[in-house]
Short mmCIF file of C-alpha atoms in Angstrom, two decimals:
data_model
loop_
_atom_site.label_atom_id
_atom_site.label_comp_id
_atom_site.label_asym_id
_atom_site.label_seq_id
_atom_site.Cartn_x
_atom_site.Cartn_y
_atom_site.Cartn_z
CA MET A 1 121.95 157.12 29.61
CA LYS A 2 124.57 159.50 30.91
CA ILE A 3 123.85 163.15 30.22
CA ASP A 4 126.84 165.36 29.75
CA SER A 5 125.38 168.65 30.90
CA LYS A 6 128.81 170.28 30.91
CA ALA A 7 129.20 169.56 27.22
CA ILE A 8 125.71 170.89 26.51
CA ARG A 9 126.52 174.06 28.39
CA GLU A 10 129.80 174.50 26.54
CA LEU A 11 128.11 173.99 23.19
CA ALA A 12 125.38 176.46 24.11
CA GLU A 13 128.07 179.00 24.94
CA LEU A 14 129.74 178.26 21.63
CA LEU A 15 126.47 179.08 19.86
CA ASP A 16 126.27 182.37 21.68
CA ASP A 17 129.87 183.23 20.93
CA THR A 18 129.76 182.34 17.27
CA GLY A 19 126.21 183.34 16.41
CA LEU A 20 125.56 179.87 15.00
CA ASN A 21 122.14 178.32 15.45
CA GLU A 22 123.13 174.71 15.69
CA VAL A 23 126.19 172.66 16.47
CA GLU A 24 126.63 168.91 16.45
CA ILE A 25 129.57 166.87 17.64
CA SER A 26 130.09 163.13 17.30
CA GLU A 27 132.38 160.85 19.21
CA GLY A 28 132.21 157.14 18.51
CA ASP A 29 128.55 156.20 18.33
CA LYS A 30 127.44 159.20 20.37
CA THR A 31 126.20 162.42 18.87
CA LEU A 32 125.37 165.57 20.74
CA ARG A 33 123.46 168.28 19.00
CA VAL A 34 122.60 171.64 20.53
CA SER A 35 120.53 174.05 18.54
CA LYS A 36 118.60 177.19 19.14
CA GLY A 37 116.19 179.42 17.34
CA ASN A 38 117.48 182.77 16.24
CA GLY A 39 114.87 184.64 18.24
CA THR A 40 115.38 188.19 19.26
CA VAL A 41 113.80 187.63 22.63
CA ILE A 42 114.19 184.00 23.52
CA SER A 43 116.58 181.67 21.80
CA ALA A 44 115.26 178.17 22.10
CA SER A 45 112.18 176.42 20.85
CA PRO A 46 109.08 175.78 22.97
CA MET A 47 109.99 172.12 23.09
CA GLN A 48 113.23 171.15 21.52
CA ALA A 49 115.28 168.03 21.97
CA LEU A 50 118.66 169.00 23.36
CA SER A 51 120.59 165.77 23.50
CA MET A 52 119.79 162.56 21.74
CA PRO A 53 122.78 160.23 21.79
CA SER A 54 120.70 157.23 20.85
CA ASP A 55 117.12 158.35 20.53
CA PRO A 56 115.34 159.44 17.41
CA ALA A 57 114.49 163.08 17.38
CA GLU A 58 111.02 163.82 18.59
CA PRO A 59 108.99 165.44 15.86
CA GLN A 60 108.49 169.04 16.74
CA GLN A 61 104.96 170.24 16.78
CA ALA A 62 106.09 173.58 15.44
CA ASN A 63 107.40 171.96 12.33
CA MET A 64 104.39 169.74 11.84
CA ASN A 65 102.08 172.72 11.97
CA ALA A 66 104.41 175.24 10.48
CA PRO A 67 103.27 176.73 7.23
CA SER A 68 105.50 175.79 4.38
CA SER A 69 103.44 177.07 1.47
CA VAL A 70 104.41 180.69 1.94
CA ALA A 71 108.02 181.74 1.83
CA SER A 72 109.18 184.19 4.45
CA SER A 73 110.36 186.36 1.57
CA HIS A 74 106.73 186.91 0.50
CA PRO A 75 106.25 190.68 0.70
CA GLY A 76 103.16 190.31 2.87
CA ALA A 77 104.48 187.57 5.14
CA VAL A 78 104.11 188.16 8.87
CA THR A 79 106.97 186.18 10.36
CA SER A 80 107.58 185.28 13.97
CA PRO A 81 110.26 187.47 15.56
CA MET A 82 110.79 184.91 18.32
CA VAL A 83 110.27 181.40 19.64
CA GLY A 84 107.26 180.70 21.81
CA THR A 85 103.60 179.76 21.98
CA LEU A 86 101.24 181.64 19.72
CA TYR A 87 97.79 182.91 20.66
CA LEU A 88 95.34 184.26 18.10
CA LYS A 89 93.07 185.74 20.78
CA PRO A 90 93.73 187.84 23.89
CA ASP A 91 92.06 185.25 26.14
CA PRO A 92 90.15 182.01 25.58
CA ASN A 93 86.74 183.70 25.75
CA SER A 94 87.46 186.47 23.27
CA PRO A 95 87.29 186.44 19.49
CA ASP A 96 90.51 186.28 17.48
CA PHE A 97 92.40 189.52 17.04
CA VAL A 98 91.94 189.23 13.27
CA LYS A 99 90.32 186.84 10.82
CA LYS A 100 90.88 186.14 7.16
CA GLY A 101 89.56 188.95 5.01
CA ASP A 102 89.92 191.59 7.73
CA ARG A 103 91.38 194.92 6.79
CA VAL A 104 94.16 195.88 9.23
CA ASN A 105 96.16 199.03 9.78
CA ALA A 106 99.86 199.13 10.52
CA GLY A 107 100.24 198.82 14.28
CA ASP A 108 97.13 196.68 14.85
CA THR A 109 97.72 193.64 17.06
CA LEU A 110 97.53 190.41 15.06
CA LEU A 111 98.40 187.82 17.71
CA ILE A 112 100.41 187.23 20.88
CA ILE A 113 103.53 185.13 21.25
CA GLU A 114 104.36 183.99 24.76
CA ALA A 115 107.73 182.86 26.02
CA MET A 116 108.54 182.45 29.71
CA LYS A 117 105.41 184.32 30.72
CA VAL A 118 106.53 187.29 28.64
CA MET A 119 103.62 188.21 26.39
CA ASN A 120 104.54 189.81 23.06
CA PRO A 121 101.67 191.35 21.09
CA ILE A 122 102.76 191.13 17.45
CA LYS A 123 101.65 194.01 15.27
CA ALA A 124 100.90 194.46 11.61
CA GLU A 125 103.93 196.13 10.11
CA LYS A 126 101.86 197.45 7.21
CA SER A 127 98.23 198.09 6.34
CA GLY A 128 96.30 195.71 4.13
CA THR A 129 93.96 192.75 4.09
CA ILE A 130 94.63 189.47 5.91
CA THR A 131 94.64 186.98 3.04
CA GLN A 132 96.03 183.96 4.89
CA ILE A 133 96.24 182.75 8.48
CA LEU A 134 98.67 179.85 8.57
CA VAL A 135 98.77 179.12 12.29
CA ASP A 136 96.46 177.66 14.93
CA ASN A 137 95.71 179.11 18.32
CA GLY A 138 98.06 177.69 20.94
CA GLN A 139 100.64 176.26 18.59
CA PRO A 140 104.38 176.66 19.08
CA VAL A 141 106.26 178.89 16.66
CA GLU A 142 109.88 179.22 15.72
CA PHE A 143 111.81 182.29 14.71
CA GLY A 144 111.00 183.16 11.09
CA ASP A 145 107.84 181.03 10.77
CA VAL A 146 105.31 182.64 8.46
CA MET A 147 102.16 183.15 10.51
CA MET A 148 99.92 185.31 8.35
CA VAL A 149 99.94 187.12 5.04
CA ILE A 150 98.81 190.72 4.61
CA GLU A 151 98.24 191.96 1.07
CA MET B 1 117.67 202.94 38.44
CA LYS B 2 115.36 205.35 40.20
CA PHE B 3 111.82 204.37 41.03
CA THR B 4 108.85 206.70 40.90
CA ILE B 5 105.86 205.16 42.64
CA GLU B 6 102.24 206.05 41.94
CA TYR B 7 99.88 204.72 44.63
CA LEU B 8 96.26 204.07 43.72
CA ASP B 9 93.31 202.91 45.81
CA THR B 10 91.82 201.06 42.87
CA ALA B 11 93.00 200.23 39.36
CA SER B 12 91.47 198.11 36.65
CA SER B 13 94.92 196.57 36.46
CA THR B 14 98.26 198.16 37.31
CA GLN B 15 99.51 196.85 33.94
CA ASP B 16 96.87 198.93 32.18
CA VAL B 17 97.73 202.02 34.18
CA VAL B 18 101.45 201.84 33.35
CA ARG B 19 100.57 201.29 29.69
CA GLN B 20 98.30 204.36 29.74
CA ARG B 21 100.94 206.51 31.45
CA LEU B 22 103.50 205.50 28.83
CA GLU B 23 101.09 206.21 25.97
CA ALA B 24 100.49 209.66 27.43
CA ASP B 25 104.24 210.28 27.77
CA PRO B 26 106.33 207.99 25.55
CA SER B 27 109.52 209.54 26.93
CA MET B 28 108.68 208.29 30.43
CA GLN B 29 111.74 206.89 32.19
CA GLU B 30 112.00 203.29 33.24
CA GLY B 31 111.40 202.61 36.91
CA TYR B 32 107.88 204.05 36.91
CA VAL B 33 105.88 201.91 39.34
CA VAL B 34 102.11 201.77 39.81
CA MET B 35 100.79 200.09 42.94
CA ALA B 36 97.09 199.58 43.66
CA LYS B 37 95.38 198.48 46.86
CA LYS B 38 92.98 196.47 44.76
CA GLN B 39 92.37 195.73 41.11
CA THR B 40 88.98 195.35 39.48
CA ARG B 41 90.34 193.49 36.45
CA GLY B 42 93.65 192.01 37.56
CA TYR B 43 94.90 189.46 35.08
CA GLY B 44 97.56 186.84 34.61
CA ARG B 45 98.79 184.89 31.65
CA HIS B 46 96.49 184.76 28.65
CA GLY B 47 93.58 186.57 30.22
CA ARG B 48 93.39 184.53 33.40
CA THR B 49 91.83 186.45 36.25
CA TRP B 50 94.11 187.45 39.11
CA GLU B 51 91.85 187.87 42.14
CA SER B 52 92.80 191.24 43.55
CA ASN B 53 91.14 191.92 46.87
CA GLU B 54 92.42 194.59 49.22
CA GLY B 55 95.31 193.57 51.46
CA ASN B 56 97.51 191.90 48.89
CA LEU B 57 100.18 193.60 46.81
CA TYR B 58 99.63 194.44 43.15
CA PHE B 59 102.10 196.53 41.20
CA SER B 60 103.69 197.00 37.80
CA ILE B 61 107.05 198.42 36.77
CA LEU B 62 108.03 200.02 33.47
CA LEU B 63 111.38 198.85 32.05
CA LYS B 64 113.17 200.12 28.98
CA PRO B 65 116.25 197.93 28.72
CA ASP B 66 118.99 198.40 26.19
CA THR B 67 118.19 196.55 22.99
CA LYS B 68 121.47 194.62 23.10
CA GLN B 69 120.19 192.81 26.19
CA GLN B 70 116.92 191.74 24.67
CA ASN B 71 117.91 188.23 23.72
CA LYS B 72 118.25 187.66 27.46
CA ILE B 73 114.73 188.72 28.45
CA GLY B 74 114.17 185.20 29.72
CA LEU B 75 116.82 185.75 32.36
CA LEU B 76 115.16 189.00 33.35
CA ALA B 77 111.95 187.02 33.86
CA LEU B 78 113.83 184.59 36.12
CA GLY B 79 115.71 187.41 37.87
CA THR B 80 112.44 189.15 38.71
CA GLY B 81 111.23 185.95 40.35
CA LEU B 82 114.50 185.80 42.25
CA ALA B 83 113.97 189.36 43.55
CA VAL B 84 110.53 188.32 44.84
CA PHE B 85 112.04 185.21 46.42
CA TYR B 86 114.76 187.25 48.17
CA THR B 87 112.06 189.60 49.47
CA LEU B 88 109.73 186.98 50.90
CA LYS B 89 111.94 184.09 51.97
CA PRO B 90 113.56 185.84 54.99
CA LEU B 91 110.09 186.64 56.36
CA MET B 92 108.96 183.01 56.54
CA GLU B 93 110.02 180.01 58.53
CA GLN B 94 108.95 177.45 55.94
CA GLN B 95 111.93 175.74 54.41
CA ASP B 96 109.97 174.39 51.51
CA THR B 97 109.98 177.62 49.51
CA HIS B 98 110.99 177.55 45.87
CA ILE B 99 110.74 179.34 42.59
CA LYS B 100 108.70 177.32 40.13
CA TRP B 101 109.78 177.93 36.56
CA PRO B 102 109.74 180.51 35.34
CA ASN B 103 108.98 182.78 38.26
CA ASP B 104 106.15 181.80 40.62
CA ILE B 105 106.99 181.50 44.31
CA LEU B 106 105.66 178.33 45.91
CA VAL B 107 105.55 177.59 49.62
CA GLU B 108 104.85 173.96 50.40
CA GLY B 109 103.48 173.65 46.90
CA LYS B 110 101.11 176.60 47.19
CA LYS B 111 101.43 179.77 45.18
CA LEU B 112 102.47 182.90 47.06
CA SER B 113 103.20 185.20 44.12
CA GLY B 114 103.04 185.43 40.37
CA ILE B 115 104.59 187.55 37.63
CA LEU B 116 103.40 188.54 34.17
CA ILE B 117 105.58 190.49 31.77
CA GLU B 118 104.15 192.25 28.73
CA SER B 119 106.38 193.63 26.02
CA LEU B 120 105.62 196.74 24.00
CA LEU B 121 106.84 196.31 20.46
CA ASN B 122 107.68 198.98 17.93
CA LYS B 123 106.39 198.91 14.37
CA ASN B 124 109.09 196.40 13.42
CA ASN B 125 108.00 194.14 16.27
CA MET B 126 111.13 194.80 18.30
CA PRO B 127 110.50 195.36 22.03
CA HIS B 128 111.08 198.92 23.20
CA ALA B 129 109.67 198.53 26.70
CA PHE B 130 108.42 195.92 29.14
CA ILE B 131 105.77 196.15 31.82
CA VAL B 132 106.47 193.77 34.67
CA GLY B 133 103.39 192.99 36.74
CA ILE B 134 103.66 191.29 40.12
CA GLY B 135 101.03 190.02 42.52
CA ILE B 136 101.97 188.88 46.02
CA ASN B 137 99.45 187.37 48.41
CA ILE B 138 100.05 189.11 51.72
CA LYS B 139 96.78 189.16 53.65
CA SER B 140 94.69 186.54 51.88
CA SER B 141 94.83 183.54 49.56
CA PRO B 142 92.37 183.92 46.72
CA ILE B 143 92.16 180.20 45.97
CA LYS B 144 92.87 176.99 47.85
CA GLU B 145 95.95 176.28 45.72
CA ALA B 146 97.47 179.52 47.01
CA THR B 147 98.88 180.75 50.29
CA CYS B 148 99.61 184.17 51.80
CA LEU B 149 102.53 185.74 53.59
CA ASN B 150 100.75 186.67 56.80
CA ASP B 151 99.79 183.03 57.35
CA LEU B 152 103.43 182.05 57.01
CA SER B 153 105.12 184.82 58.94
CA LYS B 154 105.37 185.59 62.66
CA LYS B 155 104.35 189.19 62.09
CA HIS B 156 101.99 190.89 59.72
CA HIS B 157 103.44 192.77 56.79
CA SER B 158 102.11 195.67 54.78
CA SER B 159 102.06 195.93 51.02
CA GLU B 160 104.16 199.10 51.13
CA GLU B 161 106.87 197.42 53.20
CA ILE B 162 107.06 194.44 50.84
CA LEU B 163 107.12 196.67 47.75
CA ASP B 164 109.93 198.75 49.24
CA GLN B 165 112.05 195.68 49.96
CA PHE B 166 111.29 194.16 46.57
CA LEU B 167 112.42 197.30 44.73
CA LYS B 168 115.74 197.21 46.61
CA ASN B 169 116.28 193.59 45.58
CA PHE B 170 115.07 194.14 42.04
CA LYS B 171 117.38 197.12 41.59
CA ASP B 172 120.37 194.88 42.33
CA LEU B 173 119.23 192.09 40.03
CA TYR B 174 118.36 194.47 37.21
CA ALA B 175 121.82 196.03 37.54
CA GLN B 176 123.37 192.55 37.27
CA TRP B 177 121.27 191.78 34.23
CA ASN B 178 122.15 195.10 32.60
CA ALA B 179 125.83 194.48 33.31
CA GLY B 180 125.60 191.11 31.57
CA GLU B 181 126.30 189.22 34.78
CA PHE B 182 123.96 186.46 33.75
CA ASP B 183 125.92 183.77 35.59
CA LYS B 184 125.05 185.44 38.88
CA ILE B 185 121.36 185.35 38.03
CA THR B 186 121.37 181.73 36.90
CA ALA B 187 123.44 180.70 39.94
CA GLY B 188 121.04 182.51 42.25
CA TYR B 189 118.10 180.94 40.50
CA ARG B 190 119.51 177.43 40.70
CA ALA B 191 119.89 177.85 44.46
CA CYS B 192 116.21 178.75 44.91
CA CYS B 193 114.31 176.83 42.27
CA ILE B 194 112.54 173.51 42.65
CA PRO B 195 114.99 170.66 43.24
CA LYS B 196 116.59 168.83 40.36
CA GLY B 197 114.78 165.57 39.78
CA GLN B 198 111.40 166.91 40.93
CA GLU B 199 108.70 165.22 38.94
CA ILE B 200 106.81 167.81 36.91
CA SER B 201 104.40 168.13 34.05
CA VAL B 202 104.53 171.01 31.60
CA LYS B 203 101.22 171.88 30.02
CA LEU B 204 101.12 173.54 26.62
CA PRO B 205 97.86 174.36 24.85
CA HIS B 206 97.88 171.17 22.78
CA LYS B 207 100.31 168.93 24.61
CA THR B 208 101.57 167.98 28.06
CA HIS B 209 105.15 166.93 28.70
CA GLU B 210 105.96 164.71 31.68
CA GLY B 211 109.35 164.29 33.22
CA HIS B 212 111.74 165.57 35.83
CA TYR B 213 113.04 169.06 36.39
CA TYR B 214 116.64 169.09 35.23
CA ASP B 215 117.96 172.64 34.99
CA ILE B 216 117.67 175.95 33.18
CA ASP B 217 119.80 176.87 30.18
CA ASP B 218 121.76 180.05 29.62
CA HIS B 219 118.67 181.83 28.29
CA GLY B 220 116.50 180.75 31.19
CA ASN B 221 114.60 178.05 29.31
CA LEU B 222 113.47 175.05 31.31
CA ILE B 223 115.38 171.84 30.68
CA LEU B 224 113.14 168.85 31.22
CA GLU B 225 114.49 165.34 31.56
CA LYS B 226 111.97 163.14 29.85
CA GLU B 227 111.06 159.60 30.85
CA ASP B 228 113.43 158.16 28.26
CA GLY B 229 116.30 160.14 29.75
CA SER B 230 116.59 162.65 26.94
CA LEU B 231 116.64 166.36 27.64
CA ALA B 232 114.32 168.92 26.13
CA SER B 233 114.40 172.69 26.25
CA ILE B 234 111.07 174.36 26.94
CA THR B 235 110.35 178.02 26.31
CA SER B 236 106.74 178.26 27.40
CA GLY B 237 104.22 176.21 29.32
CA ASP B 238 102.59 175.83 32.73
CA VAL B 239 104.65 173.77 35.13
CA TYR B 240 102.85 171.58 37.67
CA LEU B 241 104.62 169.71 40.44
CA CYS B 242 103.69 166.05 40.72
CA ASP B 243 103.61 164.32 44.10
#
């Protein structure tokens, strides 16, 4: 398979210029799709197919694990501000930052999202009780994924 | 950018010290640097221990970049690795020196330095500052998979000398990044990173991807060419070189 990296680069630039998240072009039987998350820090998924002229898209782990039962418009939804790998604990030997039923205060660290060795400790934006944890330790997350609910 | 350097004999971790200084004075300017001769609780990614015996270089820098640049933090992570590369490469004779994505320096496959960046988020989870922590093995290699500068160089180097040179290089790269000259950073990175086609594996907590190093994208993500020839963009993971 011939990879047209120039075209990928041009499409990526187009995304940046236009603010679009995804663009797909087709020519004959070939299709090139370039997409990105809308992250504020990093704008691509932890593992995202870039170019698949003839191959089926690989299922993305983020989507398989991603919570779908809670809309991001839920008033207590804690959504991911970026794309990366999520950690529920500061290190493998420590307990989780929070567990279901915990009372948290605004500003408490709920989890860490890592992208390119940049660690981002995500905070509770409001006080309340953790009623749902919709993510697993070590899973990839996309921009806007609902990770927890605070009520 | 002006640097203010605080030298310590011992720190739990220079990351912690910068964080404490910023908590004590939230108006602290960027460019505040803490260097310690040794760390008692040096750490890397996700709580991994960074062995921090005396003789190697451990330091952290406070950055407060403009918010409009923050969707390009990935390129700052790469650019920081590039500044370390530019500091160390001229001191060594080994040709086989590369940056391994995102920003470790490898000499003949062994790790010479590592970088960890921690963001400080405001109450809306937007970053308002970053603490960039860097460890460079100068006098000793803490593990067999690592190497140290003084084993690779004709003369012995001090931590202070390496820090001074790094800050000069970093100042230039940070200025480029702030000016939006991202092409310069990616071009510089491409000239120093592991060669295209290098067989690598990328380990994520629940999955490992195998393939060949292809490139970086405009945000600094790794582009992996998988066995079936397709390309995938990777934002996080541990890269291992395969023989």
